[in-house]
């Protein structure tokens, strides 16, 4: 990945210089503010203080920027699933770990996860992102199934529904959580995991 600064037009030394990573950072902010479909390259160039040709020096267009952004969020989430918890870790403990660490990812990559959760499949990049999200959901559901089999979570609720409920709760944090606020992410992750898994360990109604 190139890290060569993207320079503004000759004679405008007051304009900022960007590398590809910082260009992407600004693009994600604009996509979240205006919507991806509502953002043109002209708007990106204006917000960056660059010419469009300077942006095209590093990316082919806004679709590549979208792919880089949602790919960053997805890679971070899949990395959590792939973390090695040790050979003696139960499926229930691993499921709790995945949920807890996913809160960490959301806080660390908040603008990127926010953009990921807003894609609707209107382009090839978005469709690919949705496919990867479904793969993530299936892997979590498989983990729920194994946790239920060992008695760690309720077995009277469909595992795919549990997966959706777990990550529906995690994903809802994009609407209100701000990492710069007074609530540390570790405390948030602990609280969310405790609330969710206390409910999942509960007995069936009427038992």
PDB file of C-alpha atoms in Angstrom, residues 22-171:
ATOM      1  CA  UNK A  22      -5.565   9.644   6.140  1.00  0.00           C
ATOM      2  CA  UNK A  23      -7.404  10.100   2.840  1.00  0.00           C
ATOM      3  CA  UNK A  24      -9.494   7.043   3.732  1.00  0.00           C
ATOM      4  CA  UNK A  25     -10.138   8.405   7.218  1.00  0.00           C
ATOM      5  CA  UNK A  26     -11.649  11.598   5.841  1.00  0.00           C
ATOM      6  CA  UNK A  27     -13.644   9.732   3.182  1.00  0.00           C
ATOM      7  CA  UNK A  28     -15.252   7.517   5.835  1.00  0.00           C
ATOM      8  CA  UNK A  29     -16.345  10.568   7.801  1.00  0.00           C
ATOM      9  CA  UNK A  30     -17.949  12.066   4.693  1.00  0.00           C
ATOM     10  CA  UNK A  31     -19.628   8.769   3.733  1.00  0.00           C
ATOM     11  CA  UNK A  32     -21.144   8.517   7.217  1.00  0.00           C
ATOM     12  CA  UNK A  33     -22.310  12.127   7.174  1.00  0.00           C
ATOM     13  CA  UNK A  34     -23.784  12.249   3.675  1.00  0.00           C
ATOM     14  CA  UNK A  35     -24.343   8.585   2.860  1.00  0.00           C
ATOM     15  CA  UNK A  36     -22.161   6.701   0.418  1.00  0.00           C
ATOM     16  CA  UNK A  37     -24.616   7.057  -2.476  1.00  0.00           C
ATOM     17  CA  UNK A  38     -24.982  10.767  -1.752  1.00  0.00           C
ATOM     18  CA  UNK A  39     -21.245  11.461  -1.854  1.00  0.00           C
ATOM     19  CA  UNK A  40     -19.504  12.286  -5.117  1.00  0.00           C
ATOM     20  CA  UNK A  41     -15.817  12.618  -5.842  1.00  0.00           C
ATOM     21  CA  UNK A  42     -16.309  16.371  -6.103  1.00  0.00           C
ATOM     22  CA  UNK A  43     -17.495  16.483  -2.495  1.00  0.00           C
ATOM     23  CA  UNK A  44     -14.596  14.314  -1.345  1.00  0.00           C
ATOM     24  CA  UNK A  45     -12.131  16.565  -3.166  1.00  0.00           C
ATOM     25  CA  UNK A  46     -13.698  19.646  -1.583  1.00  0.00           C
ATOM     26  CA  UNK A  47     -13.559  18.206   1.940  1.00  0.00           C
ATOM     27  CA  UNK A  48      -9.979  17.063   1.461  1.00  0.00           C
ATOM     28  CA  UNK A  49      -8.896  20.331  -0.093  1.00  0.00           C
ATOM     29  CA  UNK A  50      -7.437  18.430  -3.042  1.00  0.00           C
ATOM     30  CA  UNK A  51      -8.058  18.059  -6.731  1.00  0.00           C
ATOM     31  CA  UNK A  52      -9.830  14.904  -7.891  1.00  0.00           C
ATOM     32  CA  UNK A  53      -6.719  13.923  -9.821  1.00  0.00           C
ATOM     33  CA  UNK A  54      -4.762  13.882  -6.539  1.00  0.00           C
ATOM     34  CA  UNK A  55      -7.260  11.404  -5.097  1.00  0.00           C
ATOM     35  CA  UNK A  56      -7.167   9.259  -8.227  1.00  0.00           C
ATOM     36  CA  UNK A  57      -3.407   9.032  -7.813  1.00  0.00           C
ATOM     37  CA  UNK A  58      -4.043   6.628  -4.937  1.00  0.00           C
ATOM     38  CA  UNK A  59      -7.475   5.088  -5.526  1.00  0.00           C
ATOM     39  CA  UNK A  60      -9.613   4.399  -8.559  1.00  0.00           C
ATOM     40  CA  UNK A  61     -12.652   6.119  -7.071  1.00  0.00           C
ATOM     41  CA  UNK A  62     -15.059   6.194  -4.177  1.00  0.00           C
ATOM     42  CA  UNK A  63     -15.986   2.513  -4.576  1.00  0.00           C
ATOM     43  CA  UNK A  64     -12.413   1.505  -3.830  1.00  0.00           C
ATOM     44  CA  UNK A  65     -12.479   3.765  -0.779  1.00  0.00           C
ATOM     45  CA  UNK A  66     -15.667   2.047   0.366  1.00  0.00           C
ATOM     46  CA  UNK A  67     -14.083  -1.364  -0.143  1.00  0.00           C
ATOM     47  CA  UNK A  68     -11.028  -0.384   1.887  1.00  0.00           C
ATOM     48  CA  UNK A  69     -13.205   1.003   4.679  1.00  0.00           C
ATOM     49  CA  UNK A  70     -15.630  -1.882   5.101  1.00  0.00           C
ATOM     50  CA  UNK A  71     -12.806  -4.360   4.561  1.00  0.00           C
ATOM     51  CA  UNK A  72     -10.959  -2.823   7.493  1.00  0.00           C
ATOM     52  CA  UNK A  73     -14.002  -3.289   9.756  1.00  0.00           C
ATOM     53  CA  UNK A  74     -14.647  -6.851   8.587  1.00  0.00           C
ATOM     54  CA  UNK A  75     -11.007  -7.887   8.890  1.00  0.00           C
ATOM     55  CA  UNK A  76     -10.970  -6.662  12.491  1.00  0.00           C
ATOM     56  CA  UNK A  77     -14.132  -8.621  13.330  1.00  0.00           C
ATOM     57  CA  UNK A  78     -12.928 -11.821  11.679  1.00  0.00           C
ATOM     58  CA  UNK A  79      -9.618 -11.454  13.510  1.00  0.00           C
ATOM     59  CA  UNK A  80     -11.591 -11.728  16.753  1.00  0.00           C
ATOM     60  CA  UNK A  81     -13.179 -14.988  15.579  1.00  0.00           C
ATOM     61  CA  UNK A  82      -9.755 -16.327  14.646  1.00  0.00           C
ATOM     62  CA  UNK A  83      -8.072 -15.506  17.956  1.00  0.00           C
ATOM     63  CA  UNK A  84      -6.761 -18.664  19.617  1.00  0.00           C
ATOM     64  CA  UNK A  85      -8.320 -18.947  23.096  1.00  0.00           C
ATOM     65  CA  UNK A  86      -6.370 -22.087  23.983  1.00  0.00           C
ATOM     66  CA  UNK A  87      -7.210 -25.785  23.595  1.00  0.00           C
ATOM     67  CA  UNK A  88      -9.178 -26.087  26.856  1.00  0.00           C
ATOM     68  CA  UNK A  89     -11.473 -23.092  26.298  1.00  0.00           C
ATOM     69  CA  UNK A  90     -15.163 -23.997  26.237  1.00  0.00           C
ATOM     70  CA  UNK A  91     -17.412 -22.890  23.393  1.00  0.00           C
ATOM     71  CA  UNK A  92     -19.346 -20.746  25.884  1.00  0.00           C
ATOM     72  CA  UNK A  93     -16.211 -18.958  27.063  1.00  0.00           C
ATOM     73  CA  UNK A  94     -15.126 -18.452  23.480  1.00  0.00           C
ATOM     74  CA  UNK A  95     -18.542 -17.017  22.559  1.00  0.00           C
ATOM     75  CA  UNK A  96     -18.333 -14.572  25.458  1.00  0.00           C
ATOM     76  CA  UNK A  97     -14.827 -13.640  24.353  1.00  0.00           C
ATOM     77  CA  UNK A  98     -15.989 -12.965  20.786  1.00  0.00           C
ATOM     78  CA  UNK A  99     -18.804 -10.697  21.957  1.00  0.00           C
ATOM     79  CA  UNK A 100     -16.554  -8.875  24.431  1.00  0.00           C
ATOM     80  CA  UNK A 101     -13.776  -8.339  21.883  1.00  0.00           C
ATOM     81  CA  UNK A 102     -16.261  -7.239  19.224  1.00  0.00           C
ATOM     82  CA  UNK A 103     -17.177  -4.319  21.475  1.00  0.00           C
ATOM     83  CA  UNK A 104     -13.464  -3.449  21.576  1.00  0.00           C
ATOM     84  CA  UNK A 105     -13.346  -3.556  17.774  1.00  0.00           C
ATOM     85  CA  UNK A 106     -16.423  -1.382  17.428  1.00  0.00           C
ATOM     86  CA  UNK A 107     -14.940   1.252  19.731  1.00  0.00           C
ATOM     87  CA  UNK A 108     -11.533   1.176  18.027  1.00  0.00           C
ATOM     88  CA  UNK A 109     -12.943   1.221  14.490  1.00  0.00           C
ATOM     89  CA  UNK A 110     -16.191   3.096  15.131  1.00  0.00           C
ATOM     90  CA  UNK A 111     -16.433   5.094  11.859  1.00  0.00           C
ATOM     91  CA  UNK A 112     -15.532   2.019   9.787  1.00  0.00           C
ATOM     92  CA  UNK A 113     -17.980  -0.305  11.572  1.00  0.00           C
ATOM     93  CA  UNK A 114     -20.674   2.369  11.309  1.00  0.00           C
ATOM     94  CA  UNK A 115     -20.171   2.517   7.542  1.00  0.00           C
ATOM     95  CA  UNK A 116     -20.181  -1.285   7.303  1.00  0.00           C
ATOM     96  CA  UNK A 117     -23.529  -1.509   9.091  1.00  0.00           C
ATOM     97  CA  UNK A 118     -25.062   0.987   6.650  1.00  0.00           C
ATOM     98  CA  UNK A 119     -24.231  -0.798   3.387  1.00  0.00           C
ATOM     99  CA  UNK A 120     -27.293  -2.083   1.547  1.00  0.00           C
ATOM    100  CA  UNK A 121     -25.890  -4.123  -1.329  1.00  0.00           C
ATOM    101  CA  UNK A 122     -26.247  -1.485  -4.033  1.00  0.00           C
ATOM    102  CA  UNK A 123     -22.847  -2.254  -5.566  1.00  0.00           C
ATOM    103  CA  UNK A 124     -20.483  -5.184  -5.968  1.00  0.00           C
ATOM    104  CA  UNK A 125     -18.398  -3.911  -3.047  1.00  0.00           C
ATOM    105  CA  UNK A 126     -21.452  -3.715  -0.817  1.00  0.00           C
ATOM    106  CA  UNK A 127     -22.676  -7.154  -1.871  1.00  0.00           C
ATOM    107  CA  UNK A 128     -19.295  -8.640  -1.026  1.00  0.00           C
ATOM    108  CA  UNK A 129     -19.395  -6.938   2.372  1.00  0.00           C
ATOM    109  CA  UNK A 130     -22.855  -8.362   3.047  1.00  0.00           C
ATOM    110  CA  UNK A 131     -21.643 -11.836   2.096  1.00  0.00           C
ATOM    111  CA  UNK A 132     -18.813 -11.549   4.601  1.00  0.00           C
ATOM    112  CA  UNK A 133     -21.224 -10.328   7.260  1.00  0.00           C
ATOM    113  CA  UNK A 134     -23.396 -13.402   6.654  1.00  0.00           C
ATOM    114  CA  UNK A 135     -20.316 -15.618   6.946  1.00  0.00           C
ATOM    115  CA  UNK A 136     -19.519 -13.954  10.272  1.00  0.00           C
ATOM    116  CA  UNK A 137     -23.103 -14.529  11.480  1.00  0.00           C
ATOM    117  CA  UNK A 138     -22.952 -18.218  10.495  1.00  0.00           C
ATOM    118  CA  UNK A 139     -19.689 -18.721  12.377  1.00  0.00           C
ATOM    119  CA  UNK A 140     -21.114 -17.091  15.494  1.00  0.00           C
ATOM    120  CA  UNK A 141     -24.285 -19.210  15.202  1.00  0.00           C
ATOM    121  CA  UNK A 142     -22.126 -22.331  15.013  1.00  0.00           C
ATOM    122  CA  UNK A 143     -20.382 -21.218  18.191  1.00  0.00           C
ATOM    123  CA  UNK A 144     -23.784 -20.665  19.847  1.00  0.00           C
ATOM    124  CA  UNK A 145     -24.834 -24.202  18.847  1.00  0.00           C
ATOM    125  CA  UNK A 146     -21.727 -25.657  20.481  1.00  0.00           C
ATOM    126  CA  UNK A 147     -22.196 -23.518  23.589  1.00  0.00           C
ATOM    127  CA  UNK A 148     -25.797 -24.736  23.891  1.00  0.00           C
ATOM    128  CA  UNK A 149     -24.702 -28.366  23.477  1.00  0.00           C
ATOM    129  CA  UNK A 150     -22.352 -28.055  26.434  1.00  0.00           C
ATOM    130  CA  UNK A 151     -25.057 -26.384  28.539  1.00  0.00           C
ATOM    131  CA  UNK A 152     -23.469 -22.949  28.620  1.00  0.00           C
ATOM    132  CA  UNK A 153     -26.377 -21.072  26.999  1.00  0.00           C
ATOM    133  CA  UNK A 154     -30.051 -21.767  26.464  1.00  0.00           C
ATOM    134  CA  UNK A 155     -30.863 -24.431  23.903  1.00  0.00           C
ATOM    135  CA  UNK A 156     -34.537 -23.464  23.410  1.00  0.00           C
ATOM    136  CA  UNK A 157     -33.745 -20.485  21.159  1.00  0.00           C
ATOM    137  CA  UNK A 158     -32.561 -20.825  17.566  1.00  0.00           C
ATOM    138  CA  UNK A 159     -28.791 -20.243  17.460  1.00  0.00           C
ATOM    139  CA  UNK A 160     -29.044 -17.954  14.436  1.00  0.00           C
ATOM    140  CA  UNK A 161     -31.556 -15.828  16.356  1.00  0.00           C
ATOM    141  CA  UNK A 162     -29.215 -15.699  19.355  1.00  0.00           C
ATOM    142  CA  UNK A 163     -26.394 -14.626  17.048  1.00  0.00           C
ATOM    143  CA  UNK A 164     -28.531 -11.829  15.619  1.00  0.00           C
ATOM    144  CA  UNK A 165     -29.642 -10.703  19.074  1.00  0.00           C
ATOM    145  CA  UNK A 166     -26.077 -10.682  20.395  1.00  0.00           C
ATOM    146  CA  UNK A 167     -24.658  -8.680  17.534  1.00  0.00           C
ATOM    147  CA  UNK A 168     -27.766  -6.562  17.123  1.00  0.00           C
ATOM    148  CA  UNK A 169     -27.019  -5.355  20.641  1.00  0.00           C
ATOM    149  CA  UNK A 170     -23.310  -4.866  19.934  1.00  0.00           C
ATOM    150  CA  UNK A 171     -24.027  -3.058  16.674  1.00  0.00           C
TER     151      UNK A 171
END
